[in-house]
Amino acid sequence: MAKIGFIGLGNMGGPMAANLVRAGHEVSGFDLAATAVEKFTAAGGRGAASAEEAVVGAEVVISMLPAGRHVAGLYLGERGLLARLPPGTLVIDSSTIDAETARQVAAAAVERDLAMIDAPVSGGVAGAAAGTLTFICGGEEATLERARAILEPMAKAVFHAGGAGAGQVAKMCNNMLLGILMTGTAEALSLGEANGLDPAVLSEIMKASSGNNWALQVYNPWPGVMENAPASRDYQGGFAVDLIAKDLGLANGAALNSATGIPLGALVRQLYLTHAKQGAGGKDFSSILAFLRGERPG
Ligand code: NAD
């Protein structure tokens, strides 16, 4: 069993760290939000007062933060964590961030003889709680092999996408598609309901037809169709509108840099940005259905 320092105990990091505790690892966790640390302590983890404290004596450091600037702020610079960790420490960043920052942090880690992978995840909060996330990794093969045993209690699948930053590129492509699929699903359900259909019945029909997709299977955006989906609890928790807008921004930036046309990704980003501007940034991203129906966030 390993000594693990876990930084970022939010919607995803909290249940991921709790699964590592359940698997018998000694996990010390830190989050800027005291309530997140309290929740983690209640799940059996050891709460730390700072990131520095969380990684004392750790063989493995895992981070699950919102965006690239948080990850760079945590690891880089004279006061950053990389400067404190002993050589050989395994560093796993599971945040979804831009590939450039991921490569920059990985290069700084290598300079200090640390082993690092970018390992963003897919599977949502439910997957984090159930330990069934898909890890999409970038970095050296040997480092990933070392990381596998640590990822195991949190994962149903672990993929190696390529070198440093490749996990982030693959995750960005996936999340652009996710935003498009969620918006398309919300649009179809809205259209059906406006034309006299029961959204629950339409969902079943599309699930068994060629429109079937992940949103219909496990994350239906229509309130009440799926008991455990964020739509059925006023779009609380889950995956924030601000975060999918961030991911679509990453896709748009990469598309500009590589002169790739992503018209749907660009449009859906604008929809989510407008939705966020109207006050829904903290709501779950399936609330795009309410936006399409002209409802303002409550
Ligand atoms: P969240 O906002 O719930 O959690 C992030 C946590 O990081 C917060 O609790 C915040 O207080 C903490 N934090 C920020 N800066 C910190 C710092 N310097 N030190 C310590 N703690 C700090 O977000 P989340 O939904 O858990 O998402 C985390 C990452 O995972 C994001 O990059 C997101 O895009 C990605 N992701 C989310 C989902 C999802 O369904 N929510 C799914 C896959 C991937």
Short mmCIF file of C-alpha atoms and ligand atoms in Angstrom, two decimals:
data_model
loop_
_atom_site.label_atom_id
_atom_site.label_comp_id
_atom_site.label_asym_id
_atom_site.label_seq_id
_atom_site.Cartn_x
_atom_site.Cartn_y
_atom_site.Cartn_z
CA MET A 1 0.00 0.00 0.00
CA ALA A 2 1.23 3.48 -0.85
CA LYS A 3 1.42 6.84 0.88
CA ILE A 4 -0.49 9.24 -1.36
CA GLY A 5 -0.87 13.03 -1.29
CA PHE A 6 -4.13 14.08 -3.01
CA ILE A 7 -4.70 17.73 -3.97
CA GLY A 8 -8.20 18.85 -5.04
CA LEU A 9 -11.08 17.08 -3.29
CA GLY A 10 -13.99 18.51 -5.31
CA ASN A 11 -16.84 16.75 -7.14
CA MET A 12 -14.37 14.34 -8.76
CA GLY A 13 -11.29 14.38 -6.51
CA GLY A 14 -13.30 13.75 -3.32
CA PRO A 15 -14.78 10.39 -4.35
CA MET A 16 -11.56 9.37 -6.16
CA ALA A 17 -9.49 9.95 -3.02
CA ALA A 18 -12.12 8.13 -0.94
CA ASN A 19 -11.76 5.07 -3.20
CA LEU A 20 -7.99 5.08 -2.63
CA VAL A 21 -8.62 5.12 1.13
CA ARG A 22 -11.08 2.23 0.74
CA ALA A 23 -8.43 0.28 -1.17
CA GLY A 24 -6.14 0.54 1.87
CA HIS A 25 -3.80 3.36 0.81
CA GLU A 26 -2.69 5.96 3.30
CA VAL A 27 -4.10 9.15 1.74
CA SER A 28 -3.51 12.69 2.92
CA GLY A 29 -5.76 15.17 1.13
CA PHE A 30 -5.92 18.93 0.73
CA ASP A 31 -8.43 21.31 -0.84
CA LEU A 32 -8.78 25.09 -0.62
CA ALA A 33 -12.41 24.52 0.42
CA ALA A 34 -12.57 23.42 4.06
CA THR A 35 -15.89 21.62 3.46
CA ALA A 36 -14.23 19.36 0.85
CA VAL A 37 -11.50 18.41 3.34
CA GLU A 38 -14.13 17.70 6.01
CA LYS A 39 -16.02 15.39 3.66
CA PHE A 40 -12.81 13.55 2.85
CA THR A 41 -11.97 13.16 6.54
CA ALA A 42 -15.46 11.74 7.12
CA ALA A 43 -14.69 9.17 4.39
CA GLY A 44 -11.65 8.00 6.35
CA GLY A 45 -8.90 10.09 4.77
CA ARG A 46 -6.39 12.29 6.55
CA GLY A 47 -7.08 16.00 6.05
CA ALA A 48 -4.07 18.26 5.51
CA ALA A 49 -3.84 22.02 6.14
CA SER A 50 -1.92 22.71 2.91
CA ALA A 51 -0.73 21.01 -0.28
CA GLU A 52 2.80 20.97 1.16
CA GLU A 53 1.58 19.12 4.23
CA ALA A 54 -0.44 16.64 2.15
CA VAL A 55 2.65 15.46 0.22
CA VAL A 56 5.05 15.04 3.16
CA GLY A 57 6.40 11.47 2.92
CA ALA A 58 4.20 10.68 -0.11
CA GLU A 59 5.44 8.19 -2.73
CA VAL A 60 2.64 9.28 -5.04
CA VAL A 61 1.05 12.71 -5.59
CA ILE A 62 -2.29 13.03 -7.38
CA SER A 63 -3.96 16.31 -8.36
CA MET A 64 -7.54 16.92 -9.49
CA LEU A 65 -7.88 20.68 -10.04
CA PRO A 66 -10.11 22.82 -12.27
CA ALA A 67 -7.78 24.20 -14.96
CA GLY A 68 -4.21 24.66 -16.23
CA ARG A 69 -3.45 27.73 -14.13
CA HIS A 70 -4.27 25.86 -10.92
CA VAL A 71 -2.03 22.95 -11.94
CA ALA A 72 0.86 25.24 -12.94
CA GLY A 73 0.39 27.19 -9.68
CA LEU A 74 0.51 24.01 -7.61
CA TYR A 75 3.58 22.41 -9.17
CA LEU A 76 5.81 25.07 -10.74
CA GLY A 77 8.10 27.77 -9.39
CA GLU A 78 10.34 27.94 -6.36
CA ARG A 79 7.42 27.42 -4.01
CA GLY A 80 5.76 24.80 -6.21
CA LEU A 81 5.41 21.16 -5.17
CA LEU A 82 7.89 19.83 -7.74
CA ALA A 83 10.67 21.67 -5.92
CA ARG A 84 9.79 19.83 -2.69
CA LEU A 85 9.26 16.24 -3.79
CA PRO A 86 12.11 13.73 -3.45
CA PRO A 87 13.46 12.21 -6.71
CA GLY A 88 11.49 9.18 -7.88
CA THR A 89 8.12 10.42 -6.60
CA LEU A 90 5.29 9.49 -8.95
CA VAL A 91 3.14 12.49 -9.92
CA ILE A 92 -0.27 11.99 -11.56
CA ASP A 93 -2.28 14.98 -12.70
CA SER A 94 -5.87 13.97 -13.44
CA SER A 95 -7.23 17.49 -14.02
CA THR A 96 -8.48 18.31 -17.52
CA ILE A 97 -6.11 21.05 -18.71
CA ASP A 98 -4.44 22.33 -21.87
CA ALA A 99 -1.80 20.02 -23.31
CA GLU A 100 0.81 22.81 -23.33
CA THR A 101 0.68 23.28 -19.55
CA ALA A 102 0.67 19.48 -19.08
CA ARG A 103 3.88 19.22 -21.16
CA GLN A 104 5.47 22.15 -19.33
CA VAL A 105 4.80 20.62 -15.90
CA ALA A 106 5.93 17.15 -17.09
CA ALA A 107 9.20 18.60 -18.42
CA ALA A 108 9.81 20.39 -15.10
CA ALA A 109 9.12 17.10 -13.29
CA VAL A 110 11.60 15.18 -15.45
CA GLU A 111 14.26 17.86 -14.73
CA ARG A 112 13.86 17.04 -11.05
CA ASP A 113 13.99 13.25 -11.58
CA LEU A 114 10.30 12.86 -10.83
CA ALA A 115 8.06 10.51 -12.82
CA MET A 116 4.95 12.23 -14.15
CA ILE A 117 1.93 11.38 -16.27
CA ASP A 118 -1.07 13.45 -17.34
CA ALA A 119 -4.09 11.24 -16.60
CA PRO A 120 -7.39 13.08 -17.19
CA VAL A 121 -10.51 11.01 -16.63
CA SER A 122 -13.89 10.34 -18.17
CA GLY A 123 -16.95 8.89 -16.47
CA GLY A 124 -18.39 11.75 -14.45
CA VAL A 125 -19.06 12.02 -10.74
CA ALA A 126 -20.92 8.70 -10.74
CA GLY A 127 -17.87 7.00 -12.27
CA ALA A 128 -15.62 8.66 -9.69
CA ALA A 129 -17.82 7.37 -6.85
CA ALA A 130 -18.11 3.86 -8.30
CA GLY A 131 -14.39 3.57 -9.13
CA THR A 132 -15.19 3.08 -12.81
CA LEU A 133 -13.40 6.02 -14.44
CA THR A 134 -11.57 5.81 -17.75
CA PHE A 135 -8.03 7.22 -17.37
CA ILE A 136 -6.57 8.70 -20.55
CA CYS A 137 -2.84 8.96 -19.99
CA GLY A 138 0.13 10.70 -21.56
CA GLY A 139 3.77 10.10 -20.62
CA GLU A 140 6.44 7.39 -20.56
CA GLU A 141 5.18 3.81 -20.83
CA ALA A 142 7.27 2.78 -17.79
CA THR A 143 5.73 5.57 -15.65
CA LEU A 144 2.25 4.53 -16.68
CA GLU A 145 3.02 0.91 -15.73
CA ARG A 146 4.05 2.17 -12.28
CA ALA A 147 0.86 4.22 -12.03
CA ARG A 148 -1.50 1.38 -12.98
CA ALA A 149 -1.65 -0.17 -9.50
CA ILE A 150 -2.47 3.23 -7.99
CA LEU A 151 -5.16 4.03 -10.59
CA GLU A 152 -6.77 0.58 -10.31
CA PRO A 153 -9.23 1.28 -7.41
CA MET A 154 -10.52 4.34 -9.29
CA ALA A 155 -10.62 2.88 -12.81
CA LYS A 156 -12.45 0.58 -15.16
CA ALA A 157 -10.00 1.30 -18.01
CA VAL A 158 -6.56 2.88 -18.40
CA PHE A 159 -5.43 4.05 -21.85
CA HIS A 160 -2.01 5.19 -23.01
CA ALA A 161 -2.61 7.94 -25.60
CA GLY A 162 1.08 8.76 -26.22
CA GLY A 163 3.82 10.98 -24.76
CA ALA A 164 3.44 13.83 -22.27
CA GLY A 165 0.29 15.88 -22.96
CA ALA A 166 -1.28 13.23 -25.21
CA GLY A 167 -3.79 12.26 -22.53
CA GLN A 168 -5.00 15.86 -22.48
CA VAL A 169 -5.34 15.99 -26.27
CA ALA A 170 -7.46 12.81 -26.30
CA LYS A 171 -9.57 14.03 -23.38
CA MET A 172 -10.14 17.38 -25.12
CA CYS A 173 -11.42 15.61 -28.25
CA ASN A 174 -13.70 13.43 -26.12
CA ASN A 175 -15.15 16.35 -24.20
CA MET A 176 -15.81 18.38 -27.32
CA LEU A 177 -17.86 15.42 -28.55
CA LEU A 178 -19.54 15.13 -25.14
CA GLY A 179 -20.64 18.79 -25.25
CA ILE A 180 -22.02 18.31 -28.75
CA LEU A 181 -23.83 15.08 -27.79
CA MET A 182 -25.36 16.58 -24.65
CA THR A 183 -26.58 19.64 -26.53
CA GLY A 184 -27.93 17.53 -29.39
CA THR A 185 -29.70 15.21 -26.95
CA ALA A 186 -31.27 18.18 -25.14
CA GLU A 187 -32.36 19.65 -28.47
CA ALA A 188 -34.00 16.39 -29.60
CA LEU A 189 -35.85 15.94 -26.29
CA SER A 190 -37.03 19.55 -26.38
CA LEU A 191 -38.33 19.17 -29.91
CA GLY A 192 -40.14 15.91 -29.08
CA GLU A 193 -41.79 17.35 -25.98
CA ALA A 194 -42.90 20.49 -27.85
CA ASN A 195 -44.55 18.17 -30.35
CA GLY A 196 -46.49 16.15 -27.83
CA LEU A 197 -44.10 13.36 -26.82
CA ASP A 198 -43.27 12.21 -23.30
CA PRO A 199 -39.50 12.85 -22.90
CA ALA A 200 -39.09 9.57 -20.98
CA VAL A 201 -40.71 7.57 -23.79
CA LEU A 202 -38.72 9.43 -26.45
CA SER A 203 -35.52 8.73 -24.48
CA GLU A 204 -36.25 4.98 -24.48
CA ILE A 205 -36.97 5.06 -28.22
CA MET A 206 -33.75 6.93 -29.06
CA LYS A 207 -31.70 4.73 -26.71
CA ALA A 208 -32.77 1.73 -28.82
CA SER A 209 -32.27 3.63 -32.10
CA SER A 210 -29.47 5.31 -34.00
CA GLY A 211 -29.52 8.43 -31.77
CA ASN A 212 -28.32 6.42 -28.76
CA ASN A 213 -25.46 8.03 -26.83
CA TRP A 214 -23.90 8.40 -23.36
CA ALA A 215 -26.18 11.30 -22.34
CA LEU A 216 -29.27 9.15 -22.98
CA GLN A 217 -27.72 6.10 -21.32
CA VAL A 218 -26.55 7.56 -18.02
CA TYR A 219 -27.04 11.34 -17.92
CA ASN A 220 -30.46 12.23 -19.28
CA PRO A 221 -30.83 16.07 -19.29
CA TRP A 222 -34.63 16.02 -18.81
CA PRO A 223 -35.64 16.40 -15.12
CA GLY A 224 -37.20 13.25 -13.69
CA VAL A 225 -36.36 10.87 -16.53
CA MET A 226 -33.33 9.45 -14.73
CA GLU A 227 -33.51 9.48 -10.95
CA ASN A 228 -29.76 9.75 -10.30
CA ALA A 229 -28.92 12.25 -13.03
CA PRO A 230 -28.14 15.90 -12.06
CA ALA A 231 -31.24 16.98 -14.07
CA SER A 232 -33.39 15.37 -11.38
CA ARG A 233 -31.80 17.47 -8.60
CA ASP A 234 -32.08 20.90 -10.22
CA TYR A 235 -28.78 20.36 -12.08
CA GLN A 236 -26.73 20.47 -8.86
CA GLY A 237 -23.34 18.71 -8.57
CA GLY A 238 -22.05 16.77 -11.57
CA PHE A 239 -19.99 18.52 -14.24
CA ALA A 240 -20.21 22.32 -14.16
CA VAL A 241 -21.15 24.46 -17.17
CA ASP A 242 -17.97 26.49 -16.47
CA LEU A 243 -15.88 23.31 -16.80
CA ILE A 244 -17.38 22.10 -20.11
CA ALA A 245 -17.02 25.69 -21.42
CA LYS A 246 -13.35 25.53 -20.38
CA ASP A 247 -12.90 22.18 -22.19
CA LEU A 248 -14.60 23.50 -25.33
CA GLY A 249 -12.27 26.50 -25.10
CA LEU A 250 -9.30 24.12 -25.08
CA ALA A 251 -10.68 22.40 -28.19
CA ASN A 252 -11.21 25.74 -29.94
CA GLY A 253 -7.67 26.87 -29.09
CA ALA A 254 -6.17 23.63 -30.39
CA ALA A 255 -8.32 23.86 -33.53
CA LEU A 256 -6.99 27.36 -34.26
CA ASN A 257 -3.39 26.24 -33.68
CA SER A 258 -3.77 23.25 -35.99
CA ALA A 259 -6.03 24.99 -38.56
CA THR A 260 -8.73 22.34 -37.99
CA GLY A 261 -12.40 23.08 -38.69
CA ILE A 262 -14.62 22.33 -35.67
CA PRO A 263 -17.85 24.21 -36.49
CA LEU A 264 -20.00 22.22 -34.06
CA GLY A 265 -17.43 22.48 -31.26
CA ALA A 266 -17.27 26.25 -31.82
CA LEU A 267 -21.06 26.67 -31.80
CA VAL A 268 -21.58 24.53 -28.71
CA ARG A 269 -18.88 26.51 -26.89
CA GLN A 270 -20.77 29.72 -27.62
CA LEU A 271 -24.00 28.16 -26.30
CA TYR A 272 -22.29 27.13 -23.06
CA LEU A 273 -20.55 30.50 -22.64
CA THR A 274 -23.86 32.32 -23.05
CA HIS A 275 -25.54 29.89 -20.63
CA ALA A 276 -22.76 30.59 -18.09
CA LYS A 277 -23.10 34.37 -18.57
CA GLN A 278 -26.79 34.08 -17.68
CA GLY A 279 -25.81 32.70 -14.28
CA ALA A 280 -25.62 28.93 -14.86
CA GLY A 281 -21.80 28.50 -14.62
CA GLY A 282 -22.05 26.39 -11.47
CA LYS A 283 -24.92 24.21 -12.68
CA ASP A 284 -24.42 20.79 -14.26
CA PHE A 285 -23.75 20.91 -18.01
CA SER A 286 -26.93 18.95 -18.82
CA SER A 287 -28.78 22.18 -17.88
CA ILE A 288 -28.14 23.23 -21.50
CA LEU A 289 -31.64 21.75 -21.91
CA ALA A 290 -33.11 24.53 -19.72
CA PHE A 291 -31.13 27.09 -21.75
CA LEU A 292 -32.54 25.75 -25.03
CA ARG A 293 -36.04 25.90 -23.57
CA GLY A 294 -35.53 29.57 -22.66
CA GLU A 295 -35.51 28.98 -18.91
CA ARG A 296 -33.22 31.18 -16.81
CA PRO A 297 -31.29 29.48 -14.00
CA GLY A 298 -33.10 29.71 -10.64
P1 NAD B 1 -14.59 20.95 -8.65
O1 NAD B 1 -14.62 22.41 -8.88
O2 NAD B 1 -15.73 20.26 -8.00
O3 NAD B 1 -13.26 20.57 -7.81
C1 NAD B 1 -12.03 21.21 -7.94
C2 NAD B 1 -11.50 21.42 -6.52
O4 NAD B 1 -10.17 21.95 -6.59
C3 NAD B 1 -12.33 22.43 -5.71
O5 NAD B 1 -12.81 21.78 -4.55
C4 NAD B 1 -11.34 23.55 -5.39
O6 NAD B 1 -11.53 24.11 -4.12
C5 NAD B 1 -10.02 22.82 -5.50
N1 NAD B 1 -8.86 23.65 -5.75
C6 NAD B 1 -8.69 24.62 -6.69
N2 NAD B 1 -7.43 25.09 -6.62
C7 NAD B 1 -6.81 24.43 -5.63
C8 NAD B 1 -5.49 24.47 -5.08
N3 NAD B 1 -4.56 25.30 -5.54
N4 NAD B 1 -5.20 23.63 -4.07
C9 NAD B 1 -6.14 22.79 -3.59
N5 NAD B 1 -7.39 22.69 -4.04
C10 NAD B 1 -7.72 23.51 -5.06
O7 NAD B 1 -14.26 20.32 -10.07
P2 NAD B 1 -14.43 18.78 -10.51
O8 NAD B 1 -15.77 18.60 -11.12
O9 NAD B 1 -13.98 17.88 -9.41
O10 NAD B 1 -13.37 18.74 -11.72
C11 NAD B 1 -11.97 18.66 -11.49
C12 NAD B 1 -11.30 18.41 -12.85
O11 NAD B 1 -11.80 17.20 -13.41
C13 NAD B 1 -11.58 19.53 -13.88
O12 NAD B 1 -10.42 19.73 -14.65
C14 NAD B 1 -12.70 18.93 -14.72
O13 NAD B 1 -12.71 19.48 -16.03
C15 NAD B 1 -12.35 17.46 -14.69
N6 NAD B 1 -13.48 16.51 -14.89
C16 NAD B 1 -14.68 16.72 -14.25
C17 NAD B 1 -15.71 15.80 -14.46
C18 NAD B 1 -17.05 15.96 -13.78
O14 NAD B 1 -18.01 15.25 -14.19
N7 NAD B 1 -17.20 16.84 -12.79
C19 NAD B 1 -15.51 14.66 -15.26
C20 NAD B 1 -14.27 14.48 -15.84
C21 NAD B 1 -13.24 15.41 -15.63
#
